[in-house]
Amino acid sequence: MKTVTKEYIATYEIKKSKFIAHLVPIEEFDGLQDKLRAKHPKSRHVVYALRYLNEFDQIVENLSDDGEPKGSSAQPALNVLRGEEMINVAVVIVRYFGGIKLGIGGLVRAYGNAVKEVIASANTIIYEKMLKYDFKTTYSDIQKIEYILNKLEINNIKREFLNNGVEWSISTTQNQIDRLKGEIECMR
């Protein structure tokens, strides 16, 4: 499966209609539809499709045709996300009507192509599940641990200073956790 870490935008035009596709990490989806509606007040539709993994590692999908004929817009967008094996992403497509009706088949192709274009322009990465890992160290080990975390490019770090040492909580991949454990063992 693949995902993205930032927003990507691509425009697809057919018969004077313009489709502006925004591909975003799922965390950036809330409120995006309203922001795009405000940014594009003359657009006719703001369609979305999304896919993410819930806490039970189940794929959750949602979509909205936003007034387009049922199944002509969001479903083709979702099908492209599925076909490209995208996860933890949302695609929001702003449509400007060009005056020429596309028909159901034309809409299906246009929305699908808009999503294909934005995925092609995106820097996708392989999705890896993020895990939480907690550990304790002494105060004298703080610099060494910070050096190791920096070297492993682990950035999602929380630490709490206690009377008897430091409690660390990180969020990273299983591979990085295993590497961290190895580095800490070598340190002792």
PDB file of C-alpha atoms in Angstrom:
ATOM      1  CA  MET A   1       0.000   0.000   0.000  1.00  0.00           C
ATOM      2  CA  LYS A   2       1.065   3.592  -0.648  1.00  0.00           C
ATOM      3  CA  THR A   3       0.341   6.940   0.982  1.00  0.00           C
ATOM      4  CA  VAL A   4       1.362  10.607   0.865  1.00  0.00           C
ATOM      5  CA  THR A   5       2.756  12.949   3.516  1.00  0.00           C
ATOM      6  CA  LYS A   6       1.613  16.282   2.049  1.00  0.00           C
ATOM      7  CA  GLU A   7      -0.991  17.769  -0.302  1.00  0.00           C
ATOM      8  CA  TYR A   8      -0.733  17.380  -4.092  1.00  0.00           C
ATOM      9  CA  ILE A   9      -2.881  19.174  -6.664  1.00  0.00           C
ATOM     10  CA  ALA A  10      -3.504  18.382 -10.337  1.00  0.00           C
ATOM     11  CA  THR A  11      -5.962  19.776 -12.886  1.00  0.00           C
ATOM     12  CA  TYR A  12      -7.731  17.765 -15.580  1.00  0.00           C
ATOM     13  CA  GLU A  13      -9.760  19.483 -18.318  1.00  0.00           C
ATOM     14  CA  ILE A  14     -12.231  18.019 -20.797  1.00  0.00           C
ATOM     15  CA  LYS A  15     -14.840  19.822 -22.941  1.00  0.00           C
ATOM     16  CA  LYS A  16     -14.267  23.100 -21.063  1.00  0.00           C
ATOM     17  CA  SER A  17     -15.007  21.472 -17.683  1.00  0.00           C
ATOM     18  CA  LYS A  18     -12.177  21.699 -15.183  1.00  0.00           C
ATOM     19  CA  PHE A  19     -11.509  19.109 -12.453  1.00  0.00           C
ATOM     20  CA  ILE A  20      -9.051  20.182  -9.742  1.00  0.00           C
ATOM     21  CA  ALA A  21      -7.993  17.170  -7.661  1.00  0.00           C
ATOM     22  CA  HIS A  22      -6.423  17.573  -4.209  1.00  0.00           C
ATOM     23  CA  LEU A  23      -4.736  14.465  -2.755  1.00  0.00           C
ATOM     24  CA  VAL A  24      -4.041  14.814   0.987  1.00  0.00           C
ATOM     25  CA  PRO A  25      -3.025  12.697   3.981  1.00  0.00           C
ATOM     26  CA  ILE A  26      -6.151  11.635   5.848  1.00  0.00           C
ATOM     27  CA  GLU A  27      -5.266  13.906   8.811  1.00  0.00           C
ATOM     28  CA  GLU A  28      -5.705  16.946   6.536  1.00  0.00           C
ATOM     29  CA  PHE A  29      -9.158  15.946   5.232  1.00  0.00           C
ATOM     30  CA  ASP A  30     -11.392  17.400   7.960  1.00  0.00           C
ATOM     31  CA  GLY A  31     -12.651  20.774   6.791  1.00  0.00           C
ATOM     32  CA  LEU A  32     -10.893  20.614   3.409  1.00  0.00           C
ATOM     33  CA  GLN A  33     -14.159  20.316   1.478  1.00  0.00           C
ATOM     34  CA  ASP A  34     -15.469  23.529   3.083  1.00  0.00           C
ATOM     35  CA  LYS A  35     -12.163  25.353   2.506  1.00  0.00           C
ATOM     36  CA  LEU A  36     -12.199  24.416  -1.177  1.00  0.00           C
ATOM     37  CA  ARG A  37     -15.847  25.471  -1.506  1.00  0.00           C
ATOM     38  CA  ALA A  38     -14.907  28.876  -0.063  1.00  0.00           C
ATOM     39  CA  LYS A  39     -11.807  29.121  -2.284  1.00  0.00           C
ATOM     40  CA  HIS A  40     -13.780  28.137  -5.418  1.00  0.00           C
ATOM     41  CA  PRO A  41     -17.215  29.784  -4.969  1.00  0.00           C
ATOM     42  CA  LYS A  42     -18.092  29.434  -8.683  1.00  0.00           C
ATOM     43  CA  SER A  43     -17.436  25.690  -8.768  1.00  0.00           C
ATOM     44  CA  ARG A  44     -20.430  23.386  -9.164  1.00  0.00           C
ATOM     45  CA  HIS A  45     -19.357  20.366  -7.130  1.00  0.00           C
ATOM     46  CA  VAL A  46     -16.752  19.413  -4.515  1.00  0.00           C
ATOM     47  CA  VAL A  47     -16.590  15.614  -4.560  1.00  0.00           C
ATOM     48  CA  TYR A  48     -14.479  13.447  -2.236  1.00  0.00           C
ATOM     49  CA  ALA A  49     -13.340   9.870  -1.695  1.00  0.00           C
ATOM     50  CA  LEU A  50     -11.144   8.576   1.101  1.00  0.00           C
ATOM     51  CA  ARG A  51      -9.524   5.428   2.449  1.00  0.00           C
ATOM     52  CA  TYR A  52      -7.825   4.858   5.791  1.00  0.00           C
ATOM     53  CA  LEU A  53      -6.945   2.136   8.280  1.00  0.00           C
ATOM     54  CA  ASN A  54      -8.797   2.257  11.589  1.00  0.00           C
ATOM     55  CA  GLU A  55      -7.407   1.122  14.951  1.00  0.00           C
ATOM     56  CA  PHE A  56      -8.337  -2.503  14.116  1.00  0.00           C
ATOM     57  CA  ASP A  57      -6.376  -2.412  10.808  1.00  0.00           C
ATOM     58  CA  GLN A  58      -9.619  -2.451   8.814  1.00  0.00           C
ATOM     59  CA  ILE A  59      -9.861  -0.341   5.668  1.00  0.00           C
ATOM     60  CA  VAL A  60     -12.539   2.335   6.029  1.00  0.00           C
ATOM     61  CA  GLU A  61     -13.839   4.050   2.887  1.00  0.00           C
ATOM     62  CA  ASN A  62     -16.159   7.014   2.475  1.00  0.00           C
ATOM     63  CA  LEU A  63     -17.298   9.155  -0.449  1.00  0.00           C
ATOM     64  CA  SER A  64     -19.629  11.939  -1.543  1.00  0.00           C
ATOM     65  CA  ASP A  65     -20.921  12.768  -5.042  1.00  0.00           C
ATOM     66  CA  ASP A  66     -21.931  16.275  -3.845  1.00  0.00           C
ATOM     67  CA  GLY A  67     -24.891  16.564  -6.218  1.00  0.00           C
ATOM     68  CA  GLU A  68     -23.359  14.789  -9.215  1.00  0.00           C
ATOM     69  CA  PRO A  69     -25.395  11.810 -10.519  1.00  0.00           C
ATOM     70  CA  LYS A  70     -25.025   8.873  -8.107  1.00  0.00           C
ATOM     71  CA  GLY A  71     -21.953   6.781  -8.844  1.00  0.00           C
ATOM     72  CA  SER A  72     -20.605   9.130 -11.534  1.00  0.00           C
ATOM     73  CA  SER A  73     -17.933  10.961  -9.545  1.00  0.00           C
ATOM     74  CA  ALA A  74     -16.889   9.801  -6.077  1.00  0.00           C
ATOM     75  CA  GLN A  75     -17.112   6.080  -6.880  1.00  0.00           C
ATOM     76  CA  PRO A  76     -14.688   6.321  -9.849  1.00  0.00           C
ATOM     77  CA  ALA A  77     -12.366   8.416  -7.628  1.00  0.00           C
ATOM     78  CA  LEU A  78     -12.516   5.767  -4.885  1.00  0.00           C
ATOM     79  CA  ASN A  79     -11.917   3.009  -7.455  1.00  0.00           C
ATOM     80  CA  VAL A  80      -8.694   4.724  -8.568  1.00  0.00           C
ATOM     81  CA  LEU A  81      -7.534   5.003  -4.926  1.00  0.00           C
ATOM     82  CA  ARG A  82      -8.226   1.272  -4.536  1.00  0.00           C
ATOM     83  CA  GLY A  83      -6.496   0.377  -7.800  1.00  0.00           C
ATOM     84  CA  GLU A  84      -3.417   2.395  -6.881  1.00  0.00           C
ATOM     85  CA  GLU A  85      -3.464   0.783  -3.403  1.00  0.00           C
ATOM     86  CA  MET A  86      -3.582   4.184  -1.681  1.00  0.00           C
ATOM     87  CA  ILE A  87      -4.268   4.218   2.062  1.00  0.00           C
ATOM     88  CA  ASN A  88      -4.679   6.926   4.736  1.00  0.00           C
ATOM     89  CA  VAL A  89      -5.477   9.475   2.019  1.00  0.00           C
ATOM     90  CA  ALA A  90      -8.389  11.540   0.783  1.00  0.00           C
ATOM     91  CA  VAL A  91      -8.949  13.011  -2.655  1.00  0.00           C
ATOM     92  CA  VAL A  92     -11.170  16.061  -3.028  1.00  0.00           C
ATOM     93  CA  ILE A  93     -12.108  17.129  -6.566  1.00  0.00           C
ATOM     94  CA  VAL A  94     -13.431  20.606  -7.357  1.00  0.00           C
ATOM     95  CA  ARG A  95     -15.450  20.714 -10.604  1.00  0.00           C
ATOM     96  CA  TYR A  96     -16.072  23.769 -12.738  1.00  0.00           C
ATOM     97  CA  PHE A  97     -18.801  23.130 -15.343  1.00  0.00           C
ATOM     98  CA  GLY A  98     -17.708  24.194 -18.827  1.00  0.00           C
ATOM     99  CA  GLY A  99     -21.139  24.393 -20.418  1.00  0.00           C
ATOM    100  CA  ILE A 100     -20.977  21.065 -22.288  1.00  0.00           C
ATOM    101  CA  LYS A 101     -22.661  18.073 -20.646  1.00  0.00           C
ATOM    102  CA  LEU A 102     -20.329  15.093 -20.319  1.00  0.00           C
ATOM    103  CA  GLY A 103     -22.926  12.388 -19.644  1.00  0.00           C
ATOM    104  CA  ILE A 104     -22.545   9.709 -16.981  1.00  0.00           C
ATOM    105  CA  GLY A 105     -19.746   7.897 -18.809  1.00  0.00           C
ATOM    106  CA  GLY A 106     -17.902  11.153 -19.423  1.00  0.00           C
ATOM    107  CA  LEU A 107     -18.147  12.109 -15.758  1.00  0.00           C
ATOM    108  CA  VAL A 108     -16.873   8.672 -14.685  1.00  0.00           C
ATOM    109  CA  ARG A 109     -13.843   9.000 -16.988  1.00  0.00           C
ATOM    110  CA  ALA A 110     -13.194  12.644 -16.047  1.00  0.00           C
ATOM    111  CA  TYR A 111     -13.251  12.095 -12.283  1.00  0.00           C
ATOM    112  CA  GLY A 112     -11.174   8.918 -12.597  1.00  0.00           C
ATOM    113  CA  ASN A 113      -8.625  10.680 -14.814  1.00  0.00           C
ATOM    114  CA  ALA A 114      -8.406  13.644 -12.428  1.00  0.00           C
ATOM    115  CA  VAL A 115      -7.491  11.287  -9.571  1.00  0.00           C
ATOM    116  CA  LYS A 116      -4.996   9.392 -11.768  1.00  0.00           C
ATOM    117  CA  GLU A 117      -3.329  12.714 -12.676  1.00  0.00           C
ATOM    118  CA  VAL A 118      -2.943  13.845  -9.065  1.00  0.00           C
ATOM    119  CA  ILE A 119      -1.555  10.441  -7.976  1.00  0.00           C
ATOM    120  CA  ALA A 120       0.894  10.524 -10.906  1.00  0.00           C
ATOM    121  CA  SER A 121       2.113  13.959  -9.772  1.00  0.00           C
ATOM    122  CA  ALA A 122       2.413  12.898  -6.112  1.00  0.00           C
ATOM    123  CA  ASN A 123       5.488  11.659  -4.331  1.00  0.00           C
ATOM    124  CA  THR A 124       3.941   8.485  -2.921  1.00  0.00           C
ATOM    125  CA  ILE A 125       5.690   6.447  -0.259  1.00  0.00           C
ATOM    126  CA  ILE A 126       5.227   2.888   0.933  1.00  0.00           C
ATOM    127  CA  TYR A 127       2.783   2.848   3.847  1.00  0.00           C
ATOM    128  CA  GLU A 128       4.202   1.489   7.078  1.00  0.00           C
ATOM    129  CA  LYS A 129       2.113   1.150  10.199  1.00  0.00           C
ATOM    130  CA  MET A 130       3.175   3.496  12.980  1.00  0.00           C
ATOM    131  CA  LEU A 131       3.532   1.912  16.411  1.00  0.00           C
ATOM    132  CA  LYS A 132       3.956   3.434  19.843  1.00  0.00           C
ATOM    133  CA  TYR A 133       6.998   2.376  21.846  1.00  0.00           C
ATOM    134  CA  ASP A 134       7.716   3.409  25.458  1.00  0.00           C
ATOM    135  CA  PHE A 135      11.006   2.991  27.331  1.00  0.00           C
ATOM    136  CA  LYS A 136      12.899   4.420  30.323  1.00  0.00           C
ATOM    137  CA  THR A 137      16.451   5.706  30.646  1.00  0.00           C
ATOM    138  CA  THR A 138      18.589   7.451  33.217  1.00  0.00           C
ATOM    139  CA  TYR A 139      19.287  11.157  33.023  1.00  0.00           C
ATOM    140  CA  SER A 140      22.898  10.444  32.021  1.00  0.00           C
ATOM    141  CA  ASP A 141      21.653   8.635  28.867  1.00  0.00           C
ATOM    142  CA  ILE A 142      19.584  11.560  27.491  1.00  0.00           C
ATOM    143  CA  GLN A 143      22.229  12.813  25.041  1.00  0.00           C
ATOM    144  CA  LYS A 144      22.997   9.311  23.769  1.00  0.00           C
ATOM    145  CA  ILE A 145      19.286   8.548  23.236  1.00  0.00           C
ATOM    146  CA  GLU A 146      18.725  11.869  21.475  1.00  0.00           C
ATOM    147  CA  TYR A 147      21.711  11.126  19.219  1.00  0.00           C
ATOM    148  CA  ILE A 148      20.342   7.653  18.350  1.00  0.00           C
ATOM    149  CA  LEU A 149      16.804   8.975  17.700  1.00  0.00           C
ATOM    150  CA  ASN A 150      18.219  11.708  15.464  1.00  0.00           C
ATOM    151  CA  LYS A 151      20.428   9.208  13.601  1.00  0.00           C
ATOM    152  CA  LEU A 152      17.427   6.913  13.009  1.00  0.00           C
ATOM    153  CA  GLU A 153      15.327   9.936  11.935  1.00  0.00           C
ATOM    154  CA  ILE A 154      12.689   9.235  14.582  1.00  0.00           C
ATOM    155  CA  ASN A 155      10.933  12.561  15.096  1.00  0.00           C
ATOM    156  CA  ASN A 156       7.664  11.793  16.890  1.00  0.00           C
ATOM    157  CA  ILE A 157       9.076  11.870  20.426  1.00  0.00           C
ATOM    158  CA  LYS A 158       7.625  12.651  23.833  1.00  0.00           C
ATOM    159  CA  ARG A 159       9.555  12.465  27.052  1.00  0.00           C
ATOM    160  CA  GLU A 160       8.710  12.939  30.693  1.00  0.00           C
ATOM    161  CA  PHE A 161      11.272  13.739  33.354  1.00  0.00           C
ATOM    162  CA  LEU A 162      10.666  11.781  36.553  1.00  0.00           C
ATOM    163  CA  ASN A 163      12.523  11.515  39.873  1.00  0.00           C
ATOM    164  CA  ASN A 164      14.108   8.210  38.917  1.00  0.00           C
ATOM    165  CA  GLY A 165      14.822   8.844  35.194  1.00  0.00           C
ATOM    166  CA  VAL A 166      13.267   9.729  31.876  1.00  0.00           C
ATOM    167  CA  GLU A 167      10.213   8.079  30.282  1.00  0.00           C
ATOM    168  CA  TRP A 168      10.312   8.184  26.489  1.00  0.00           C
ATOM    169  CA  SER A 169       7.375   7.595  24.142  1.00  0.00           C
ATOM    170  CA  ILE A 170       7.960   7.422  20.401  1.00  0.00           C
ATOM    171  CA  SER A 171       5.805   6.686  17.374  1.00  0.00           C
ATOM    172  CA  THR A 172       7.539   4.985  14.450  1.00  0.00           C
ATOM    173  CA  THR A 173       7.653   1.794  12.360  1.00  0.00           C
ATOM    174  CA  GLN A 174       8.426  -1.682  13.748  1.00  0.00           C
ATOM    175  CA  ASN A 175      11.693  -1.694  11.784  1.00  0.00           C
ATOM    176  CA  GLN A 176      12.798   1.568  13.441  1.00  0.00           C
ATOM    177  CA  ILE A 177      11.800   0.272  16.892  1.00  0.00           C
ATOM    178  CA  ASP A 178      13.933  -2.844  16.351  1.00  0.00           C
ATOM    179  CA  ARG A 179      16.892  -0.702  15.219  1.00  0.00           C
ATOM    180  CA  LEU A 180      16.460   1.566  18.265  1.00  0.00           C
ATOM    181  CA  LYS A 181      16.423  -1.418  20.639  1.00  0.00           C
ATOM    182  CA  GLY A 182      19.650  -2.697  19.029  1.00  0.00           C
ATOM    183  CA  GLU A 183      21.335   0.698  19.370  1.00  0.00           C
ATOM    184  CA  ILE A 184      20.300   0.972  23.040  1.00  0.00           C
ATOM    185  CA  GLU A 185      21.651  -2.548  23.730  1.00  0.00           C
ATOM    186  CA  CYS A 186      25.005  -1.597  22.159  1.00  0.00           C
ATOM    187  CA  MET A 187      25.064   1.512  24.325  1.00  0.00           C
ATOM    188  CA  ARG A 188      24.935  -0.515  27.579  1.00  0.00           C
TER     189      ARG A 188
END
